[in-house]
Amino acid sequence: MTISDGTWTALRALAYEAMERAYVPYSDFPVGAAALVDDGRTVSGCNVENAGYGVTLCAECGLVSDLVRGGGGRLVAFTCVGRRGQLLVPCGRCRQLLWEHGGPDLLVEMPGGVRPMSDVLPDAFGPEYLTREATA
């Protein structure tokens, strides 16, 4: 799938809008994420910190919650930005979330260019492994 420059621009703008609503009283590092869904919808999320840092929610967590709340579907294009609009890369936990809800063909806008999720998270663990192990 090819994503137009205009779509990437709109996704970055939506991610920036989400970032402006982030709750970051501890790190002061707001993050916003946005994605295009296979049915044409867009979803977004922002990070939400907690005094117990281990339970802080990344922007991608909010995005996936928005996806599921809106009826599900598959993510096809994803971007994530910081305070100055700079592109950010998803952390390991978030790469796993993106893999599960977008799969290997999800296009991820990275500082070095757009890459498929299969490059961002090579040899990923997915639901198929759970099924394979349960039936083995």
PDB file of C-alpha atoms in Angstrom:
ATOM      1  CA  MET A   1       0.000   0.000   0.000  1.00  0.00           C
ATOM      2  CA  THR A   2       1.198   3.496  -0.796  1.00  0.00           C
ATOM      3  CA  ILE A   3       0.383   6.334   1.579  1.00  0.00           C
ATOM      4  CA  SER A   4       0.352   9.844   0.101  1.00  0.00           C
ATOM      5  CA  ASP A   5       2.435  12.698   1.491  1.00  0.00           C
ATOM      6  CA  GLY A   6      -0.816  14.467   2.351  1.00  0.00           C
ATOM      7  CA  THR A   7      -1.961  11.522   4.457  1.00  0.00           C
ATOM      8  CA  TRP A   8       1.338  11.468   6.376  1.00  0.00           C
ATOM      9  CA  THR A   9       1.016  15.226   6.941  1.00  0.00           C
ATOM     10  CA  ALA A  10      -2.535  14.804   8.268  1.00  0.00           C
ATOM     11  CA  LEU A  11      -1.444  11.939  10.540  1.00  0.00           C
ATOM     12  CA  ARG A  12       1.425  14.023  11.962  1.00  0.00           C
ATOM     13  CA  ALA A  13      -1.018  16.892  12.616  1.00  0.00           C
ATOM     14  CA  LEU A  14      -3.414  14.533  14.420  1.00  0.00           C
ATOM     15  CA  ALA A  15      -0.526  13.078  16.432  1.00  0.00           C
ATOM     16  CA  TYR A  16       0.585  16.597  17.368  1.00  0.00           C
ATOM     17  CA  GLU A  17      -2.954  17.467  18.497  1.00  0.00           C
ATOM     18  CA  ALA A  18      -3.002  14.314  20.653  1.00  0.00           C
ATOM     19  CA  MET A  19       0.453  15.178  22.045  1.00  0.00           C
ATOM     20  CA  GLU A  20      -0.856  18.542  23.222  1.00  0.00           C
ATOM     21  CA  ARG A  21      -3.286  16.664  25.516  1.00  0.00           C
ATOM     22  CA  ALA A  22      -0.696  14.340  27.046  1.00  0.00           C
ATOM     23  CA  TYR A  23      -0.576  14.019  30.833  1.00  0.00           C
ATOM     24  CA  VAL A  24       3.129  14.172  31.669  1.00  0.00           C
ATOM     25  CA  PRO A  25       3.647  15.775  35.104  1.00  0.00           C
ATOM     26  CA  TYR A  26       6.742  13.647  35.850  1.00  0.00           C
ATOM     27  CA  SER A  27       8.793  13.485  32.673  1.00  0.00           C
ATOM     28  CA  ASP A  28       7.486  16.591  30.892  1.00  0.00           C
ATOM     29  CA  PHE A  29       7.908  14.533  27.687  1.00  0.00           C
ATOM     30  CA  PRO A  30       4.577  14.612  25.828  1.00  0.00           C
ATOM     31  CA  VAL A  31       4.037  12.149  23.002  1.00  0.00           C
ATOM     32  CA  GLY A  32       1.208  11.854  20.496  1.00  0.00           C
ATOM     33  CA  ALA A  33       0.495   9.073  18.043  1.00  0.00           C
ATOM     34  CA  ALA A  34      -1.884   8.738  15.100  1.00  0.00           C
ATOM     35  CA  ALA A  35      -2.671   6.027  12.602  1.00  0.00           C
ATOM     36  CA  LEU A  36      -4.771   5.284   9.561  1.00  0.00           C
ATOM     37  CA  VAL A  37      -7.088   2.271   9.823  1.00  0.00           C
ATOM     38  CA  ASP A  38      -7.870  -0.054   6.922  1.00  0.00           C
ATOM     39  CA  ASP A  39     -11.459   1.278   6.732  1.00  0.00           C
ATOM     40  CA  GLY A  40     -10.273   4.891   6.328  1.00  0.00           C
ATOM     41  CA  ARG A  41     -10.746   6.023   9.945  1.00  0.00           C
ATOM     42  CA  THR A  42      -7.958   7.664  11.877  1.00  0.00           C
ATOM     43  CA  VAL A  43      -7.157   6.953  15.512  1.00  0.00           C
ATOM     44  CA  SER A  44      -4.887   8.719  17.946  1.00  0.00           C
ATOM     45  CA  GLY A  45      -3.518   8.613  21.457  1.00  0.00           C
ATOM     46  CA  CYS A  46      -1.258  10.441  23.896  1.00  0.00           C
ATOM     47  CA  ASN A  47       0.918   9.292  26.758  1.00  0.00           C
ATOM     48  CA  VAL A  48      -0.581   9.310  30.249  1.00  0.00           C
ATOM     49  CA  GLU A  49       1.898   9.126  33.114  1.00  0.00           C
ATOM     50  CA  ASN A  50       1.358   7.736  36.565  1.00  0.00           C
ATOM     51  CA  ALA A  51       3.335   8.180  39.793  1.00  0.00           C
ATOM     52  CA  GLY A  52       4.092   4.453  39.541  1.00  0.00           C
ATOM     53  CA  TYR A  53       6.177   4.813  36.363  1.00  0.00           C
ATOM     54  CA  GLY A  54       5.753   1.144  35.444  1.00  0.00           C
ATOM     55  CA  VAL A  55       2.048   1.650  34.773  1.00  0.00           C
ATOM     56  CA  THR A  56       2.472   4.732  32.591  1.00  0.00           C
ATOM     57  CA  LEU A  57       0.604   4.431  29.294  1.00  0.00           C
ATOM     58  CA  CYS A  58       2.432   5.235  26.086  1.00  0.00           C
ATOM     59  CA  ALA A  59       0.669   7.139  23.302  1.00  0.00           C
ATOM     60  CA  GLU A  60       0.427   3.910  21.308  1.00  0.00           C
ATOM     61  CA  CYS A  61      -1.617   2.341  24.142  1.00  0.00           C
ATOM     62  CA  GLY A  62      -4.170   5.132  23.839  1.00  0.00           C
ATOM     63  CA  LEU A  63      -4.172   4.803  20.064  1.00  0.00           C
ATOM     64  CA  VAL A  64      -4.884   1.068  20.220  1.00  0.00           C
ATOM     65  CA  SER A  65      -7.633   1.698  22.790  1.00  0.00           C
ATOM     66  CA  ASP A  66      -9.156   4.242  20.391  1.00  0.00           C
ATOM     67  CA  LEU A  67      -8.928   1.662  17.583  1.00  0.00           C
ATOM     68  CA  VAL A  68     -10.680  -1.045  19.593  1.00  0.00           C
ATOM     69  CA  ARG A  69     -13.283   1.371  21.017  1.00  0.00           C
ATOM     70  CA  GLY A  70     -14.101   2.507  17.477  1.00  0.00           C
ATOM     71  CA  GLY A  71     -14.817  -0.994  16.217  1.00  0.00           C
ATOM     72  CA  GLY A  72     -11.380  -2.465  15.586  1.00  0.00           C
ATOM     73  CA  GLY A  73      -9.766  -2.958  12.213  1.00  0.00           C
ATOM     74  CA  ARG A  74      -6.145  -3.057  11.099  1.00  0.00           C
ATOM     75  CA  LEU A  75      -3.677  -0.201  11.306  1.00  0.00           C
ATOM     76  CA  VAL A  76      -2.105   0.570   7.931  1.00  0.00           C
ATOM     77  CA  ALA A  77       0.007   3.706   8.604  1.00  0.00           C
ATOM     78  CA  PHE A  78       1.401   4.982  11.908  1.00  0.00           C
ATOM     79  CA  THR A  79       3.322   8.025  13.128  1.00  0.00           C
ATOM     80  CA  CYS A  80       4.415   9.349  16.512  1.00  0.00           C
ATOM     81  CA  VAL A  81       5.620  12.853  17.441  1.00  0.00           C
ATOM     82  CA  GLY A  82       7.077  14.795  20.356  1.00  0.00           C
ATOM     83  CA  ARG A  83       6.714  18.363  21.618  1.00  0.00           C
ATOM     84  CA  ARG A  84       8.492  20.006  18.681  1.00  0.00           C
ATOM     85  CA  GLY A  85       6.726  17.807  16.132  1.00  0.00           C
ATOM     86  CA  GLN A  86       9.813  15.615  15.784  1.00  0.00           C
ATOM     87  CA  LEU A  87       9.251  12.012  14.765  1.00  0.00           C
ATOM     88  CA  LEU A  88       9.711   9.481  17.567  1.00  0.00           C
ATOM     89  CA  VAL A  89      10.197   5.738  17.415  1.00  0.00           C
ATOM     90  CA  PRO A  90       7.917   3.362  19.311  1.00  0.00           C
ATOM     91  CA  CYS A  91       9.373   1.552  22.324  1.00  0.00           C
ATOM     92  CA  GLY A  92       9.525  -2.253  22.458  1.00  0.00           C
ATOM     93  CA  ARG A  93       6.183  -2.718  24.208  1.00  0.00           C
ATOM     94  CA  CYS A  94       4.531  -0.403  21.718  1.00  0.00           C
ATOM     95  CA  ARG A  95       6.106  -2.168  18.755  1.00  0.00           C
ATOM     96  CA  GLN A  96       4.406  -5.319  20.007  1.00  0.00           C
ATOM     97  CA  LEU A  97       1.043  -3.493  20.238  1.00  0.00           C
ATOM     98  CA  LEU A  98       1.476  -2.111  16.731  1.00  0.00           C
ATOM     99  CA  TRP A  99       2.412  -5.552  15.383  1.00  0.00           C
ATOM    100  CA  GLU A 100      -0.688  -7.127  16.877  1.00  0.00           C
ATOM    101  CA  HIS A 101      -3.024  -4.466  15.480  1.00  0.00           C
ATOM    102  CA  GLY A 102      -1.269  -3.719  12.201  1.00  0.00           C
ATOM    103  CA  GLY A 103       0.871  -6.712  11.359  1.00  0.00           C
ATOM    104  CA  PRO A 104       4.013  -6.936   9.246  1.00  0.00           C
ATOM    105  CA  ASP A 105       2.739  -4.600   6.507  1.00  0.00           C
ATOM    106  CA  LEU A 106       1.873  -1.661   8.804  1.00  0.00           C
ATOM    107  CA  LEU A 107       3.820   1.349   7.535  1.00  0.00           C
ATOM    108  CA  VAL A 108       5.643   3.167  10.334  1.00  0.00           C
ATOM    109  CA  GLU A 109       6.993   6.676   9.827  1.00  0.00           C
ATOM    110  CA  MET A 110      10.435   6.700  11.433  1.00  0.00           C
ATOM    111  CA  PRO A 111      13.047   9.486  11.586  1.00  0.00           C
ATOM    112  CA  GLY A 112      14.950   7.662   8.824  1.00  0.00           C
ATOM    113  CA  GLY A 113      11.893   7.174   6.595  1.00  0.00           C
ATOM    114  CA  VAL A 114       8.808   5.000   6.304  1.00  0.00           C
ATOM    115  CA  ARG A 115       9.419   1.331   7.056  1.00  0.00           C
ATOM    116  CA  PRO A 116       7.143  -1.714   7.234  1.00  0.00           C
ATOM    117  CA  MET A 117       6.528  -3.084  10.707  1.00  0.00           C
ATOM    118  CA  SER A 118       8.386  -6.256   9.680  1.00  0.00           C
ATOM    119  CA  ASP A 119      11.572  -4.114   9.571  1.00  0.00           C
ATOM    120  CA  VAL A 120      10.751  -2.261  12.797  1.00  0.00           C
ATOM    121  CA  LEU A 121      10.086  -5.506  14.712  1.00  0.00           C
ATOM    122  CA  PRO A 122      11.752  -8.382  12.854  1.00  0.00           C
ATOM    123  CA  ASP A 123      10.859 -11.952  13.830  1.00  0.00           C
ATOM    124  CA  ALA A 124       7.936 -10.689  15.908  1.00  0.00           C
ATOM    125  CA  PHE A 125       5.953 -12.792  18.354  1.00  0.00           C
ATOM    126  CA  GLY A 126       2.276 -12.797  17.454  1.00  0.00           C
ATOM    127  CA  PRO A 127      -1.006 -14.553  18.160  1.00  0.00           C
ATOM    128  CA  GLU A 128      -0.143 -17.365  15.754  1.00  0.00           C
ATOM    129  CA  TYR A 129       2.499 -18.570  18.208  1.00  0.00           C
ATOM    130  CA  LEU A 130      -0.100 -18.943  20.950  1.00  0.00           C
ATOM    131  CA  THR A 131      -2.298 -21.044  18.676  1.00  0.00           C
ATOM    132  CA  ARG A 132       0.639 -23.128  17.474  1.00  0.00           C
ATOM    133  CA  GLU A 133       1.790 -23.846  21.032  1.00  0.00           C
ATOM    134  CA  ALA A 134      -1.734 -24.627  22.232  1.00  0.00           C
ATOM    135  CA  THR A 135      -2.203 -27.253  19.510  1.00  0.00           C
ATOM    136  CA  ALA A 136       1.303 -28.748  19.630  1.00  0.00           C
TER     137      ALA A 136
END
